[in-house]
Amino acid sequence: MTQQDKTNRASWKQNPEAVQANILAVATEEFAEHGLAGARMDEIAARTRTSKRMIYYYFTDKETLYQRVLENAYRKVRMEEAALELASLSPPDALRRLVEFTFDHHCANEVFIRLVMIENIHKAKHLSGSELIAHVNASAIDSLAQICDRGRAKGSLRADISPLELHWQISALCFFNVSNRFTFGKNFGPELFEASGQQRLRTIIADTILTFMTATATD
Amino acid sequence: MTQQDKTNRASWKQNPEAVQANILAVATEEFAEHGLAGARMDEIAARTRTSKRMIYYYFTDKETLYQRVLENAYRKVRMEEAALELASLSPPDALRRLVEFTFDHHCANEVFIRLVMIENIHKAKHLSGSELIAHVNASAIDSLAQICDRGRAKGSLRADISPLELHWQISALCFFNVSNRFTFGKNFGPELFEASGQQRLRTIIADTILTFMTATATD
DNA sequence: ATAATTATGTACCAGACAGTTAAATCTTGA
DNA sequence: TCAAGATTTAACTGTCTGGTACATAATTAT
């Protein structure tokens, strides 16, 4: 090693958090794009401002990195969702707003949707039951439960559907809209996924949920 | 092909069709389980009654094999769906029956669902617009269109939702039920995916679609 | 029969890829 | 200032994996 070599090296500031955040951001894109098996550590490293060594330094191995990516994605998305304020609206209005918000939010977070799809392929093996995740998930159901409770009290929403079941329905419709647009579009045409089709689906989904939840129970 | 040929063929020790079918069956399981990148050609070969050499002999390479698996899966599933007979039922009854059939069918074909998920991760790049696939897809919409037409004539189903939009909704609810059970179950508990929960979801989905389609248009 | 064609099995390879080594450079704190 | 620890780089390793070369058997055509 010569003197020349040493001076060629640029000087740097230590910034562990930024390095880790950078790795996580790049890895998120890469895993969302190619899946766990399809993603390449070399490719992630190349697109990072740091080196492959540092990925292993901070994240141990590929699977751990993937796990951290997944956890991080869930945290960010659930936080955003929890920020929605619904208490001031009437139960039906709050429900419609929640559905439309969920629709828009899923559309705007394809990366997250893809990570969830990928994790389902892996049978949710890597999805930790972390304290934080469990908490934000519970609060998602909770805010729906509040709408349901208020609706039941007023008689404006049917009471025989649990908040969990309602959440499941909303998720299904909004998730599928993003997750399956490629095969659905190729099989049945792209209309539904162009701007006007999406507008219509958004309304149809909200109407479907609202019509169902404001109907009287049949039994 | 002569009589002689046929009898000879029946007694052949070599059996290309069976070999190909065997490869395709094993590959279907393997790709559905691990995805395109995650599946291992050596593993597929090992579980086959033949050798790796034969996979490449008949299917050229991994991607082509995957494509054939996908095409095959679509063909089989769509054929089954098309066998459903609905003309004798009233439009609402036919619709309910179709929804429940779709729900059951998706539940019983997790391998297919997983292949579709995987293909969506690949942005439907490998999904051919083959003559046959296009035809059975069109006929799926067609049978719904017939229900819708009859319902409109009788006034028993609303007319402002297209068969395509209706199909989209039914697909979304039934597909998500299988595709996302792992992450949903881990996040919100397994109740909905146990026997009684599934029974309830099945009814809820059908009720949701029926309630929506028998409601009068709001505008 | 026998050449031509189709089908099959064995052994192997070249490149890819996750993960590592070792040393150098930088920061921090006493 | 300087030792100790943190951070970074480049080259390396061993294994995995998609794909193939070569040999051979089964079947058909002449």
XYZ file of C-alpha atoms (C1' of nucleotides) in Angstrom:
498
model
C 0.000 0.000 0.000
C 1.542 3.285 -1.095
C 1.035 6.805 0.097
C -0.808 7.472 -3.137
C -3.380 4.781 -2.431
C -4.187 6.295 0.898
C -4.792 9.792 -0.388
C -6.953 8.437 -3.204
C -9.416 7.299 -0.627
C -12.044 9.897 -0.006
C -12.721 10.851 3.535
C -16.151 10.150 4.959
C -18.286 10.983 7.898
C -19.637 8.248 10.054
C -23.373 8.040 9.759
C -24.615 4.603 10.692
C -28.316 5.462 10.673
C -28.174 6.985 7.221
C -26.253 4.007 5.881
C -28.738 1.571 7.334
C -31.671 3.593 6.075
C -30.133 3.708 2.633
C -29.610 -0.053 2.587
C -33.145 -0.620 3.793
C -34.610 1.660 1.128
C -32.724 0.006 -1.710
C -33.438 -3.480 -0.378
C -37.131 -2.651 -0.114
C -37.273 -1.782 -3.799
C -35.266 -4.809 -4.772
C -37.235 -7.332 -2.721
C -40.544 -5.818 -3.802
C -39.459 -6.063 -7.410
C -37.953 -9.553 -7.447
C -39.044 -11.362 -4.313
C -36.840 -12.950 -1.678
C -35.263 -15.590 -3.901
C -35.154 -13.327 -6.966
C -33.447 -10.372 -5.295
C -29.668 -10.185 -5.613
C -27.467 -9.046 -2.779
C -24.873 -7.760 -5.245
C -27.526 -5.706 -6.986
C -28.730 -4.245 -3.702
C -25.137 -3.423 -2.766
C -24.464 -1.815 -6.130
C -27.468 0.497 -5.825
C -26.503 1.456 -2.303
C -24.206 4.304 -1.377
C -22.223 1.744 0.616
C -20.844 -1.728 0.017
C -21.976 -5.317 0.296
C -19.875 -5.799 3.367
C -21.908 -3.218 5.226
C -25.167 -4.969 4.434
C -23.848 -8.050 6.202
C -22.354 -5.884 8.906
C -25.723 -4.371 9.760
C -28.192 -7.030 8.639
C -26.383 -10.369 9.071
C -27.766 -12.122 5.989
C -30.273 -11.973 3.161
C -33.198 -13.382 5.079
C -32.698 -11.056 8.016
C -32.491 -8.106 5.660
C -35.729 -9.200 4.029
C -37.362 -9.506 7.416
C -36.280 -6.013 8.387
C -37.563 -4.671 5.076
C -40.924 -6.304 5.658
C -41.207 -5.090 9.207
C -40.260 -1.588 8.195
C -42.800 -1.524 5.363
C -45.595 -2.658 7.653
C -44.690 -0.086 10.250
C -44.672 2.800 7.814
C -47.924 1.881 6.127
C -49.872 1.154 9.295
C -48.701 4.422 10.801
C -50.073 6.323 7.830
C -53.361 4.500 8.090
C -53.667 5.214 11.783
C -53.371 8.942 11.126
C -56.820 9.022 9.521
C -59.342 10.933 11.628
C -62.896 9.653 11.471
C -64.568 10.407 14.782
C -66.215 13.600 13.546
C -68.125 11.888 10.727
C -71.374 9.961 10.916
C -70.806 6.202 10.923
C -71.768 5.701 7.252
C -69.715 8.706 6.175
C -66.767 7.552 8.271
C -66.991 4.103 6.724
C -67.104 5.475 3.197
C -64.175 7.722 3.912
C -62.202 4.800 5.333
C -62.907 2.659 2.273
C -61.910 5.396 -0.131
C -58.828 6.168 1.887
C -57.835 2.491 1.881
C -58.400 2.272 -1.851
C -56.215 5.300 -2.535
C -53.608 4.276 -0.035
C -53.161 0.785 -1.498
C -52.940 2.277 -4.982
C -50.215 4.611 -3.799
C -48.224 1.875 -2.060
C -47.662 -0.804 -4.640
C -44.285 -1.628 -3.130
C -45.958 -2.516 0.143
C -48.645 -4.558 -1.601
C -45.993 -6.506 -3.459
C -44.080 -7.221 -0.263
C -47.244 -8.561 1.319
C -47.909 -10.724 -1.739
C -44.388 -12.065 -1.545
C -44.696 -12.737 2.143
C -47.903 -14.672 1.509
C -46.039 -16.815 -0.997
C -43.715 -17.597 1.903
C -46.746 -18.336 4.075
C -45.958 -15.367 6.298
C -42.954 -17.197 7.691
C -40.978 -13.990 8.159
C -43.748 -11.807 9.488
C -42.837 -11.174 13.071
C -45.481 -10.766 15.694
C -43.521 -7.764 16.877
C -44.950 -5.661 19.657
C -45.296 -2.653 17.424
C -46.896 -4.429 14.484
C -49.395 -6.166 16.728
C -50.282 -2.833 18.279
C -50.903 -0.950 15.050
C -52.848 -3.874 13.639
C -55.055 -3.942 16.674
C -55.630 -0.210 16.387
C -56.755 -0.633 12.771
C -59.487 -2.988 13.925
C -60.165 -0.725 16.838
C -60.946 2.329 14.776
C -63.350 0.237 12.711
C -64.893 -1.089 15.905
C -65.586 2.463 16.995
C -67.401 3.212 13.763
C -69.365 -0.019 14.120
C -70.282 0.765 17.714
C -71.480 4.228 16.884
C -73.401 2.836 13.923
C -75.061 0.207 16.017
C -76.056 2.750 18.642
C -77.664 4.956 16.022
C -79.072 2.077 14.060
C -77.321 3.364 10.949
C -75.080 0.312 10.513
C -75.964 -3.340 10.866
C -74.569 -4.974 13.982
C -74.160 -8.572 12.907
C -70.872 -8.067 11.060
C -67.752 -7.908 13.199
C -65.179 -5.156 12.721
C -62.707 -7.877 11.738
C -65.000 -9.202 9.021
C -65.611 -5.702 7.781
C -61.912 -4.969 7.688
C -61.371 -8.201 5.797
C -63.837 -7.169 3.117
C -62.398 -3.714 2.659
C -58.884 -5.125 2.518
C -59.841 -7.781 0.017
C -61.329 -5.343 -2.463
C -58.636 -2.687 -2.147
C -55.741 -5.123 -2.050
C -56.837 -7.184 -5.027
C -57.204 -4.007 -7.048
C -53.462 -3.483 -6.860
C -52.138 -7.022 -6.437
C -53.934 -8.632 -9.363
C -54.128 -5.869 -11.896
C -51.567 -7.462 -14.171
C -53.158 -10.856 -14.664
C -56.667 -9.424 -14.498
C -55.784 -6.764 -17.030
C -54.180 -9.234 -19.383
C -57.072 -11.664 -19.074
C -59.995 -9.271 -19.246
C -58.651 -6.031 -20.651
C -57.064 -2.967 -19.084
C -60.197 -0.771 -18.822
C -60.704 -1.200 -15.096
C -57.170 -0.050 -14.351
C -57.150 3.082 -16.403
C -58.063 6.328 -14.669
C -61.788 6.264 -15.345
C -62.088 2.567 -14.539
C -60.331 3.083 -11.236
C -62.586 5.974 -10.384
C -65.569 3.727 -11.014
C -64.140 0.828 -9.003
C -63.419 3.150 -6.121
C -67.037 4.215 -6.035
C -68.359 0.702 -6.584
C -66.298 -0.690 -3.725
C -67.454 2.015 -1.322
C -71.059 1.588 -2.469
C -70.812 -2.170 -2.046
C -69.564 -1.929 1.517
C -71.999 0.823 2.413
C -74.987 -0.884 0.857
C -74.159 -4.066 2.691
C -73.513 -2.438 6.048
C -76.609 -0.263 5.952
C -78.871 -3.133 4.887
C -80.853 -4.861 7.577
C -79.655 -8.308 8.529
C -81.558 -10.995 6.650
C -81.871 -13.536 9.413
C -51.716 -43.352 -38.121
C -52.581 -47.024 -38.696
C -54.206 -49.594 -36.464
C -50.839 -51.234 -36.073
C -49.260 -48.000 -34.936
C -51.871 -47.431 -32.291
C -51.499 -50.850 -30.709
C -47.735 -50.542 -30.827
C -47.953 -47.155 -29.242
C -50.079 -48.437 -26.414
C -47.411 -50.988 -25.556
C -44.502 -48.581 -25.855
C -42.034 -48.530 -23.090
C -41.109 -45.016 -24.083
C -43.935 -42.708 -23.193
C -43.273 -39.075 -24.055
C -46.736 -37.793 -23.143
C -46.664 -39.394 -19.723
C -43.163 -38.105 -19.103
C -44.155 -34.583 -20.076
C -47.313 -34.763 -17.978
C -45.294 -35.999 -15.034
C -42.764 -33.195 -15.388
C -45.541 -30.637 -15.692
C -47.291 -31.928 -12.573
C -44.160 -31.866 -10.455
C -43.101 -28.484 -11.820
C -46.538 -27.060 -11.033
C -46.181 -28.006 -7.379
C -42.649 -26.741 -7.221
C -43.288 -23.377 -8.873
C -46.461 -22.842 -6.848
C -44.520 -23.562 -3.682
C -41.351 -21.544 -4.312
C -42.010 -19.159 -7.185
C -40.078 -18.880 -10.428
C -36.766 -17.818 -8.935
C -37.163 -19.980 -5.843
C -37.961 -23.222 -7.632
C -35.009 -25.538 -8.289
C -34.661 -27.481 -11.490
C -32.723 -30.182 -9.667
C -35.526 -30.543 -7.166
C -38.135 -30.806 -9.901
C -35.998 -33.399 -11.665
C -35.523 -35.398 -8.494
C -39.256 -35.593 -7.836
C -39.928 -36.615 -11.410
C -39.946 -40.181 -12.670
C -37.417 -39.045 -15.265
C -34.207 -37.006 -15.334
C -33.227 -33.370 -15.576
C -32.092 -33.967 -19.103
C -35.677 -34.707 -20.138
C -37.006 -31.479 -18.679
C -34.720 -29.521 -20.943
C -35.423 -31.884 -23.801
C -39.153 -31.171 -23.658
C -39.322 -27.713 -22.120
C -36.151 -25.946 -23.283
C -35.427 -23.994 -20.099
C -36.767 -22.959 -16.705
C -38.751 -19.997 -17.909
C -40.455 -21.932 -20.675
C -41.332 -24.682 -18.230
C -42.837 -22.098 -15.906
C -44.826 -20.629 -18.755
C -46.213 -24.039 -19.680
C -47.095 -24.702 -16.056
C -48.964 -21.423 -15.862
C -50.810 -21.940 -19.107
C -51.758 -25.448 -18.085
C -53.050 -24.325 -14.696
C -55.203 -21.604 -16.247
C -56.651 -23.987 -18.771
C -57.620 -26.587 -16.207
C -59.169 -24.146 -13.763
C -61.124 -22.158 -16.327
C -62.491 -25.356 -17.834
C -63.839 -26.391 -14.454
C -65.421 -23.009 -13.945
C -67.078 -23.100 -17.334
C -68.809 -26.373 -16.462
C -71.085 -24.622 -13.981
C -74.734 -24.576 -15.153
C -76.741 -21.528 -14.118
C -79.389 -20.905 -16.772
C -82.128 -22.696 -14.859
C -81.870 -20.472 -11.781
C -83.363 -17.045 -11.225
C -80.797 -14.263 -11.702
C -80.252 -13.645 -7.978
C -80.078 -17.361 -7.254
C -77.701 -17.903 -10.165
C -75.510 -15.086 -8.924
C -75.411 -16.447 -5.401
C -74.595 -19.887 -6.684
C -71.790 -18.487 -8.835
C -70.291 -16.607 -5.908
C -70.400 -19.625 -3.630
C -68.978 -21.831 -6.351
C -66.129 -19.377 -6.931
C -65.444 -19.204 -3.211
C -65.276 -22.992 -2.905
C -63.332 -23.394 -6.098
C -60.623 -20.917 -5.110
C -60.347 -22.582 -1.704
C -59.865 -25.937 -3.378
C -57.241 -24.664 -5.812
C -54.592 -23.007 -3.722
C -51.899 -24.101 -6.157
C -53.588 -22.145 -8.908
C -54.056 -19.107 -6.700
C -50.386 -19.174 -5.781
C -49.339 -19.389 -9.417
C -51.474 -16.359 -10.208
C -49.948 -14.465 -7.269
C -46.497 -15.345 -8.503
C -47.350 -14.308 -12.029
C -48.575 -10.976 -10.718
C -45.251 -10.488 -8.995
C -43.788 -10.912 -12.466
C -46.308 -8.391 -13.791
C -47.968 -11.085 -15.909
C -44.967 -11.161 -18.201
C -45.357 -14.860 -18.909
C -49.125 -14.965 -19.265
C -49.734 -15.686 -22.903
C -52.756 -14.283 -24.635
C -53.259 -17.751 -26.074
C -56.328 -18.421 -28.183
C -57.689 -20.893 -25.674
C -57.130 -18.787 -22.570
C -58.710 -15.756 -24.198
C -61.700 -17.851 -25.157
C -62.378 -19.328 -21.722
C -61.842 -15.951 -20.091
C -64.370 -14.391 -22.427
C -66.827 -17.127 -21.652
C -66.493 -16.468 -17.920
C -67.617 -12.889 -18.487
C -70.219 -14.107 -20.900
C -71.977 -16.346 -18.437
C -72.117 -13.459 -15.986
C -73.447 -11.218 -18.750
C -76.287 -13.647 -19.287
C -77.238 -13.504 -15.624
C -77.047 -9.714 -15.713
C -79.177 -9.515 -18.849
C -81.851 -11.751 -17.426
C -81.756 -9.802 -14.183
C -82.131 -6.497 -15.959
C -85.070 -7.794 -17.999
C -86.830 -8.922 -14.853
C -85.766 -5.940 -12.829
C -84.275 -8.267 -10.213
C -80.682 -7.055 -10.682
C -79.414 -3.540 -11.083
C -78.249 -2.708 -14.589
C -75.581 -0.096 -13.984
C -72.803 -2.536 -13.074
C -71.065 -4.240 -15.955
C -70.475 -8.010 -15.960
C -66.754 -7.265 -15.941
C -67.049 -5.110 -12.828
C -69.158 -7.736 -11.156
C -66.677 -10.453 -12.025
C -63.908 -8.263 -10.652
C -65.679 -7.946 -7.303
C -66.401 -11.641 -6.966
C -62.814 -12.482 -7.912
C -61.379 -9.987 -5.476
C -63.247 -11.356 -2.476
C -62.735 -15.032 -3.287
C -59.132 -14.669 -4.385
C -58.006 -12.614 -1.406
C -59.542 -15.188 0.911
C -56.976 -17.715 -0.254
C -54.075 -15.526 -1.312
C -53.756 -13.441 1.838
C -54.779 -15.826 4.564
C -51.262 -16.145 5.910
C -50.448 -12.506 6.508
C -54.034 -11.673 7.441
C -54.179 -14.584 9.842
C -50.887 -13.663 11.434
C -51.852 -10.001 11.735
C -55.431 -10.332 12.907
C -55.829 -13.869 14.164
C -56.750 -17.157 12.503
C -60.492 -17.169 13.281
C -61.661 -16.205 9.822
C -59.765 -19.069 8.241
C -60.969 -21.834 10.468
C -63.970 -23.837 9.341
C -66.655 -21.727 10.989
C -65.029 -18.474 9.987
C -64.849 -19.601 6.375
C -68.470 -20.621 6.439
C -69.346 -17.150 7.639
C -67.129 -15.396 5.092
C -68.673 -17.460 2.323
C -72.117 -16.274 3.320
C -71.011 -12.710 3.910
C -69.419 -12.476 0.483
C -72.482 -13.823 -1.260
C -74.729 -11.529 0.769
C -72.540 -8.553 -0.009
C -72.662 -9.160 -3.751
C -76.366 -9.955 -3.699
C -77.302 -6.999 -1.545
C -75.352 -4.688 -3.805
C -76.689 -6.110 -7.064
C -80.310 -6.140 -5.921
C -80.151 -2.610 -4.536
C -81.447 0.180 -6.735
C -78.819 2.418 -8.256
C -78.256 5.503 -6.124
C -77.839 8.079 -8.887
C -31.882 -55.879 -41.216
C -30.432 -51.313 -40.614
C -30.362 -46.508 -40.996
C -32.769 -42.584 -39.214
C -35.271 -40.569 -35.659
C -36.891 -40.042 -31.215
C -36.338 -40.595 -26.352
C -33.539 -41.190 -22.114
C -29.753 -41.352 -18.616
C -25.051 -39.994 -16.583
C -21.707 -37.053 -15.660
C -20.208 -32.755 -15.811
C -19.395 -27.596 -16.306
C -19.188 -22.622 -16.189
C -21.059 -18.894 -14.147
C -23.665 -16.950 -10.437
C -24.303 -15.908 -5.853
C -24.495 -15.634 -0.700
C -21.409 -14.842 2.482
C -16.173 -13.983 4.267
C -11.360 -12.373 4.943
C -8.125 -9.134 5.957
C -6.458 -4.948 5.978
C -7.025 -0.017 5.593
C -9.199 4.323 6.881
C -11.779 7.119 9.793
C -13.981 8.716 14.350
C -14.119 9.099 19.079
C -12.825 9.747 23.684
C -9.421 9.997 27.280
C -1.961 12.419 20.648
C -3.115 7.788 20.237
C -5.418 3.472 21.261
C -9.714 1.272 20.488
C -13.454 0.678 18.046
C -16.353 1.767 13.934
C -16.714 1.782 9.011
C -15.265 0.745 4.366
C -13.118 -1.532 0.318
C -11.654 -5.114 -2.786
C -10.729 -9.515 -3.555
C -11.835 -14.125 -2.424
C -14.303 -18.756 -1.453
C -17.145 -22.607 -1.607
C -21.373 -24.051 -2.956
C -25.367 -23.980 -5.628
C -27.683 -24.176 -9.985
C -29.221 -23.666 -14.711
C -27.866 -25.784 -18.492
C -25.057 -29.207 -21.665
C -21.913 -32.901 -23.937
C -21.854 -37.351 -24.709
C -23.350 -41.898 -24.826
C -27.080 -45.155 -25.526
C -31.448 -47.331 -25.918
C -36.206 -47.584 -28.056
C -39.006 -47.051 -32.126
C -40.015 -46.262 -36.867
C -39.123 -46.081 -41.844
C -36.908 -48.126 -45.762
